[in-house]
Amino acid sequence: MSYSAEMLETVKYLIGSIGPSGYGSKSTAEQVTECCPDLSSVTAIITGATSGIGAETARVLAKRGARLILPARSLKAAEDAKARIVSEFPDTEIFLMALDLSSLSSVRSFVAEFESLNLPLNLLMSLFVDEVIIEEDDGNGKGHRRPGADSERVVEHSRVEMEANVTVNCVHPGIVRTRLTRDREGFITDLVFFLASKLLKRIPQAAATSCYVATHPRLANVSGKYFADCNEASTSKLGSNSFEAARLWSPPSSWFPDTQKQFLTENNTENVYY
């Protein structure tokens, strides 16, 4: 993207300009889901749903009728998140499950527990988890943390799942102060966020893109794309490099050689995104 194009995108972000989708950086999660179909038949697994953007995403999907699976390392935090949602939407069906993404044994236990419910999996939303170091001897455990890795994974994941009725997309929430940034407090960090406070998104705005991609009918068959401010956006050359994407995808799939695609297809997963 050229410098002038980057400047134009920055100006659009700051003023909340509406894009082709009809939404922009100022749109909220509730606004972008107003026209979505009833979600009462939808089951959504949402990681990172105990606070911040993940919590708002879960709240809005509950408002639209979805059944929620909330995995968390701390079941106490998950209980608190559930209580907040149920206090507002008493009829919401919510399941809490233990999940530590740094432990593959915990991931496998979670999958087994979910499968025991005999529920479809319509949405798998991987939202705002802290940096994960896999607790198994594999030198590639942190490969997904490098710049461009999320969009690379989406490119390859969407290709892998092409024949399995699964769509995979990547979203960027924008700049927002959440628990993840507060955990890195310091004078410089606090000063930057203070000076930029008028430019930051509020959490309902930051959750809008994830909710838009997950629920809007026009995106039902869209896969392998990158979204920001509720509109499709361009990635870097590295982020759309299919060769690098295949290299990045191969270590994780080797950890789950027989179960990963089977889990997605047998549970009728329709939409996965990072």
PDB file of C-alpha atoms in Angstrom, residues 62-234:
ATOM      1  CA  ALA A  62     -26.147 -13.644  23.332  1.00  0.00           C
ATOM      2  CA  LYS A  63     -28.424 -10.697  22.621  1.00  0.00           C
ATOM      3  CA  ARG A  64     -28.990 -12.096  19.127  1.00  0.00           C
ATOM      4  CA  GLY A  65     -29.867 -15.520  20.561  1.00  0.00           C
ATOM      5  CA  ALA A  66     -26.688 -17.581  20.127  1.00  0.00           C
ATOM      6  CA  ARG A  67     -25.724 -20.505  22.366  1.00  0.00           C
ATOM      7  CA  LEU A  68     -22.292 -19.769  23.875  1.00  0.00           C
ATOM      8  CA  ILE A  69     -19.360 -21.991  24.798  1.00  0.00           C
ATOM      9  CA  LEU A  70     -16.947 -19.962  26.941  1.00  0.00           C
ATOM     10  CA  PRO A  71     -13.574 -21.668  27.480  1.00  0.00           C
ATOM     11  CA  ALA A  72     -11.204 -20.105  29.996  1.00  0.00           C
ATOM     12  CA  ARG A  73      -8.147 -20.865  32.104  1.00  0.00           C
ATOM     13  CA  SER A  74      -9.967 -19.411  35.109  1.00  0.00           C
ATOM     14  CA  LEU A  75     -13.441 -20.860  35.583  1.00  0.00           C
ATOM     15  CA  LYS A  76     -14.076 -18.147  38.178  1.00  0.00           C
ATOM     16  CA  ALA A  77     -13.558 -15.494  35.489  1.00  0.00           C
ATOM     17  CA  ALA A  78     -15.815 -17.485  33.163  1.00  0.00           C
ATOM     18  CA  GLU A  79     -18.506 -17.703  35.863  1.00  0.00           C
ATOM     19  CA  ASP A  80     -18.358 -13.927  36.283  1.00  0.00           C
ATOM     20  CA  ALA A  81     -18.656 -13.426  32.518  1.00  0.00           C
ATOM     21  CA  LYS A  82     -21.630 -15.784  32.385  1.00  0.00           C
ATOM     22  CA  ALA A  83     -23.332 -13.984  35.280  1.00  0.00           C
ATOM     23  CA  ARG A  84     -23.018 -10.641  33.497  1.00  0.00           C
ATOM     24  CA  ILE A  85     -24.544 -12.019  30.303  1.00  0.00           C
ATOM     25  CA  VAL A  86     -27.372 -13.891  32.034  1.00  0.00           C
ATOM     26  CA  SER A  87     -28.275 -10.829  34.101  1.00  0.00           C
ATOM     27  CA  GLU A  88     -28.996  -9.029  30.831  1.00  0.00           C
ATOM     28  CA  PHE A  89     -30.260 -11.948  28.734  1.00  0.00           C
ATOM     29  CA  PRO A  90     -31.661 -14.583  31.134  1.00  0.00           C
ATOM     30  CA  ASP A  91     -32.587 -17.112  28.441  1.00  0.00           C
ATOM     31  CA  THR A  92     -29.057 -17.426  27.056  1.00  0.00           C
ATOM     32  CA  GLU A  93     -27.658 -20.962  27.048  1.00  0.00           C
ATOM     33  CA  ILE A  94     -24.025 -20.830  28.181  1.00  0.00           C
ATOM     34  CA  PHE A  95     -21.540 -23.644  28.791  1.00  0.00           C
ATOM     35  CA  LEU A  96     -18.295 -23.018  30.684  1.00  0.00           C
ATOM     36  CA  MET A  97     -15.268 -25.205  30.018  1.00  0.00           C
ATOM     37  CA  ALA A  98     -11.688 -25.250  31.245  1.00  0.00           C
ATOM     38  CA  LEU A  99      -9.134 -24.509  28.526  1.00  0.00           C
ATOM     39  CA  ASP A 100      -5.466 -23.567  28.754  1.00  0.00           C
ATOM     40  CA  LEU A 101      -4.235 -22.863  25.239  1.00  0.00           C
ATOM     41  CA  SER A 102      -0.610 -23.309  26.328  1.00  0.00           C
ATOM     42  CA  SER A 103      -1.298 -26.993  27.024  1.00  0.00           C
ATOM     43  CA  LEU A 104      -2.177 -29.357  24.194  1.00  0.00           C
ATOM     44  CA  SER A 105      -3.536 -31.877  26.703  1.00  0.00           C
ATOM     45  CA  SER A 106      -5.937 -29.178  27.919  1.00  0.00           C
ATOM     46  CA  VAL A 107      -6.954 -28.447  24.321  1.00  0.00           C
ATOM     47  CA  ARG A 108      -7.660 -32.127  23.698  1.00  0.00           C
ATOM     48  CA  SER A 109      -9.682 -32.375  26.913  1.00  0.00           C
ATOM     49  CA  PHE A 110     -11.703 -29.347  25.860  1.00  0.00           C
ATOM     50  CA  VAL A 111     -12.425 -30.859  22.445  1.00  0.00           C
ATOM     51  CA  ALA A 112     -13.563 -34.119  24.051  1.00  0.00           C
ATOM     52  CA  GLU A 113     -15.820 -32.251  26.488  1.00  0.00           C
ATOM     53  CA  PHE A 114     -17.373 -30.197  23.706  1.00  0.00           C
ATOM     54  CA  GLU A 115     -17.965 -33.256  21.529  1.00  0.00           C
ATOM     55  CA  SER A 116     -19.758 -34.938  24.436  1.00  0.00           C
ATOM     56  CA  LEU A 117     -22.437 -32.225  24.230  1.00  0.00           C
ATOM     57  CA  ASN A 118     -23.416 -33.380  20.716  1.00  0.00           C
ATOM     58  CA  LEU A 119     -23.877 -29.796  19.591  1.00  0.00           C
ATOM     59  CA  PRO A 120     -23.088 -28.320  16.172  1.00  0.00           C
ATOM     60  CA  LEU A 121     -20.225 -25.850  16.009  1.00  0.00           C
ATOM     61  CA  ASN A 122     -21.193 -22.888  13.847  1.00  0.00           C
ATOM     62  CA  LEU A 123     -18.737 -20.225  14.990  1.00  0.00           C
ATOM     63  CA  LEU A 124     -15.215 -20.670  16.339  1.00  0.00           C
ATOM     64  CA  MET A 125     -13.908 -17.276  17.417  1.00  0.00           C
ATOM     65  CA  SER A 126     -10.302 -17.001  18.583  1.00  0.00           C
ATOM     66  CA  LEU A 127     -10.213 -13.629  20.292  1.00  0.00           C
ATOM     67  CA  PHE A 128      -7.447 -11.803  22.086  1.00  0.00           C
ATOM     68  CA  VAL A 129      -5.616 -14.453  24.011  1.00  0.00           C
ATOM     69  CA  ASP A 130      -2.282 -13.631  25.622  1.00  0.00           C
ATOM     70  CA  GLU A 131       0.901 -14.903  23.991  1.00  0.00           C
ATOM     71  CA  VAL A 132       0.888 -18.694  24.063  1.00  0.00           C
ATOM     72  CA  ILE A 133       3.982 -20.854  24.511  1.00  0.00           C
ATOM     73  CA  ILE A 134       3.120 -24.464  23.752  1.00  0.00           C
ATOM     74  CA  GLU A 135       4.164 -26.821  26.546  1.00  0.00           C
ATOM     75  CA  GLU A 136       5.551 -29.495  24.259  1.00  0.00           C
ATOM     76  CA  ASP A 137       8.994 -29.839  22.734  1.00  0.00           C
ATOM     77  CA  ASP A 138       8.536 -28.057  19.445  1.00  0.00           C
ATOM     78  CA  GLY A 139      10.746 -25.236  18.223  1.00  0.00           C
ATOM     79  CA  ASN A 140       7.841 -23.720  16.292  1.00  0.00           C
ATOM     80  CA  GLY A 141       5.668 -23.074  19.330  1.00  0.00           C
ATOM     81  CA  LYS A 142       5.844 -19.287  18.957  1.00  0.00           C
ATOM     82  CA  GLY A 143       5.936 -19.077  15.185  1.00  0.00           C
ATOM     83  CA  HIS A 144       2.459 -17.575  15.014  1.00  0.00           C
ATOM     84  CA  ARG A 145       3.556 -14.496  16.969  1.00  0.00           C
ATOM     85  CA  ARG A 146       5.604 -12.920  14.203  1.00  0.00           C
ATOM     86  CA  PRO A 147       4.154 -10.016  12.178  1.00  0.00           C
ATOM     87  CA  GLY A 148       1.719 -11.141   9.499  1.00  0.00           C
ATOM     88  CA  ALA A 149       1.290 -14.590  11.025  1.00  0.00           C
ATOM     89  CA  ASP A 150      -2.449 -14.335  11.688  1.00  0.00           C
ATOM     90  CA  SER A 151      -3.315 -13.380   8.122  1.00  0.00           C
ATOM     91  CA  GLU A 152      -0.912 -16.027   6.788  1.00  0.00           C
ATOM     92  CA  ARG A 153      -2.648 -18.679   8.869  1.00  0.00           C
ATOM     93  CA  VAL A 154      -6.010 -17.564   7.524  1.00  0.00           C
ATOM     94  CA  VAL A 155      -4.803 -17.850   3.925  1.00  0.00           C
ATOM     95  CA  GLU A 156      -3.656 -21.429   4.451  1.00  0.00           C
ATOM     96  CA  HIS A 157      -6.465 -22.440   6.808  1.00  0.00           C
ATOM     97  CA  SER A 158      -9.092 -21.299   4.304  1.00  0.00           C
ATOM     98  CA  ARG A 159      -7.354 -23.327   1.584  1.00  0.00           C
ATOM     99  CA  VAL A 160      -7.191 -26.445   3.790  1.00  0.00           C
ATOM    100  CA  GLU A 161     -10.873 -26.188   4.733  1.00  0.00           C
ATOM    101  CA  MET A 162     -12.094 -25.288   1.230  1.00  0.00           C
ATOM    102  CA  GLU A 163     -13.947 -28.574   0.738  1.00  0.00           C
ATOM    103  CA  ALA A 164     -15.262 -28.868   4.312  1.00  0.00           C
ATOM    104  CA  ASN A 165     -17.940 -26.144   4.274  1.00  0.00           C
ATOM    105  CA  VAL A 166     -15.786 -24.017   6.571  1.00  0.00           C
ATOM    106  CA  THR A 167     -15.010 -20.334   6.085  1.00  0.00           C
ATOM    107  CA  VAL A 168     -11.988 -18.760   7.774  1.00  0.00           C
ATOM    108  CA  ASN A 169     -11.355 -15.035   8.109  1.00  0.00           C
ATOM    109  CA  CYS A 170      -9.081 -12.705  10.055  1.00  0.00           C
ATOM    110  CA  VAL A 171     -10.154  -9.475  11.766  1.00  0.00           C
ATOM    111  CA  HIS A 172      -8.336  -6.476  13.227  1.00  0.00           C
ATOM    112  CA  PRO A 173     -10.226  -4.698  16.027  1.00  0.00           C
ATOM    113  CA  GLY A 174      -8.410  -1.380  15.779  1.00  0.00           C
ATOM    114  CA  ILE A 175      -6.606   0.319  18.643  1.00  0.00           C
ATOM    115  CA  VAL A 176      -8.323  -0.030  21.997  1.00  0.00           C
ATOM    116  CA  ARG A 177      -7.202  -0.122  25.615  1.00  0.00           C
ATOM    117  CA  THR A 178      -8.028  -3.545  27.025  1.00  0.00           C
ATOM    118  CA  ARG A 179      -6.670  -5.788  29.763  1.00  0.00           C
ATOM    119  CA  LEU A 180      -3.938  -7.010  27.408  1.00  0.00           C
ATOM    120  CA  THR A 181      -2.488  -3.509  27.134  1.00  0.00           C
ATOM    121  CA  ARG A 182      -3.089  -2.684  30.802  1.00  0.00           C
ATOM    122  CA  ASP A 183      -0.965  -5.709  31.710  1.00  0.00           C
ATOM    123  CA  ARG A 184       1.937  -3.878  30.056  1.00  0.00           C
ATOM    124  CA  GLU A 185       1.539  -0.640  31.982  1.00  0.00           C
ATOM    125  CA  GLY A 186       4.477   1.701  32.311  1.00  0.00           C
ATOM    126  CA  PHE A 187       5.209   5.391  31.948  1.00  0.00           C
ATOM    127  CA  ILE A 188       5.755   5.269  28.180  1.00  0.00           C
ATOM    128  CA  THR A 189       2.738   3.031  27.566  1.00  0.00           C
ATOM    129  CA  ASP A 190       0.498   5.170  29.771  1.00  0.00           C
ATOM    130  CA  LEU A 191       1.726   8.378  28.101  1.00  0.00           C
ATOM    131  CA  VAL A 192       1.096   7.040  24.601  1.00  0.00           C
ATOM    132  CA  PHE A 193      -2.419   5.913  25.475  1.00  0.00           C
ATOM    133  CA  PHE A 194      -3.173   9.211  27.229  1.00  0.00           C
ATOM    134  CA  LEU A 195      -2.070  11.261  24.214  1.00  0.00           C
ATOM    135  CA  ALA A 196      -3.962   8.975  21.836  1.00  0.00           C
ATOM    136  CA  SER A 197      -7.044   8.547  24.023  1.00  0.00           C
ATOM    137  CA  LYS A 198      -9.318  10.498  21.673  1.00  0.00           C
ATOM    138  CA  LEU A 199      -8.296   8.265  18.782  1.00  0.00           C
ATOM    139  CA  LEU A 200      -8.887   4.939  20.524  1.00  0.00           C
ATOM    140  CA  LYS A 201     -11.939   2.824  19.914  1.00  0.00           C
ATOM    141  CA  ARG A 202     -14.331   2.004  22.702  1.00  0.00           C
ATOM    142  CA  ILE A 203     -14.776  -1.710  23.347  1.00  0.00           C
ATOM    143  CA  PRO A 204     -18.226  -1.879  21.641  1.00  0.00           C
ATOM    144  CA  GLN A 205     -16.596  -0.382  18.526  1.00  0.00           C
ATOM    145  CA  ALA A 206     -13.586  -2.707  18.730  1.00  0.00           C
ATOM    146  CA  ALA A 207     -15.899  -5.737  18.903  1.00  0.00           C
ATOM    147  CA  ALA A 208     -17.860  -4.638  15.838  1.00  0.00           C
ATOM    148  CA  THR A 209     -15.637  -6.211  13.177  1.00  0.00           C
ATOM    149  CA  SER A 210     -15.616  -9.647  14.825  1.00  0.00           C
ATOM    150  CA  CYS A 211     -19.400  -9.589  15.186  1.00  0.00           C
ATOM    151  CA  TYR A 212     -19.880  -8.320  11.628  1.00  0.00           C
ATOM    152  CA  VAL A 213     -17.760 -11.058  10.075  1.00  0.00           C
ATOM    153  CA  ALA A 214     -19.355 -13.735  12.264  1.00  0.00           C
ATOM    154  CA  THR A 215     -22.993 -12.871  11.635  1.00  0.00           C
ATOM    155  CA  HIS A 216     -23.638 -10.789   8.525  1.00  0.00           C
ATOM    156  CA  PRO A 217     -25.471 -12.732   5.779  1.00  0.00           C
ATOM    157  CA  ARG A 218     -23.438 -11.204   2.957  1.00  0.00           C
ATOM    158  CA  LEU A 219     -20.284 -12.868   4.312  1.00  0.00           C
ATOM    159  CA  ALA A 220     -21.765 -16.359   4.553  1.00  0.00           C
ATOM    160  CA  ASN A 221     -19.494 -17.758   1.819  1.00  0.00           C
ATOM    161  CA  VAL A 222     -16.531 -15.385   2.161  1.00  0.00           C
ATOM    162  CA  SER A 223     -13.276 -17.042   3.249  1.00  0.00           C
ATOM    163  CA  GLY A 224      -9.565 -16.293   3.466  1.00  0.00           C
ATOM    164  CA  LYS A 225     -10.075 -12.540   3.841  1.00  0.00           C
ATOM    165  CA  TYR A 226      -8.813  -9.869   6.222  1.00  0.00           C
ATOM    166  CA  PHE A 227     -11.216  -7.331   7.743  1.00  0.00           C
ATOM    167  CA  ALA A 228     -10.701  -4.064   9.611  1.00  0.00           C
ATOM    168  CA  ASP A 229     -13.301  -1.488  10.658  1.00  0.00           C
ATOM    169  CA  CYS A 230     -16.067  -3.818   9.409  1.00  0.00           C
ATOM    170  CA  ASN A 231     -14.752  -3.800   5.839  1.00  0.00           C
ATOM    171  CA  GLU A 232     -12.462  -6.035   3.823  1.00  0.00           C
ATOM    172  CA  ALA A 233      -8.915  -4.683   3.948  1.00  0.00           C
ATOM    173  CA  SER A 234      -5.591  -5.363   2.257  1.00  0.00           C
TER     174      SER A 234
END
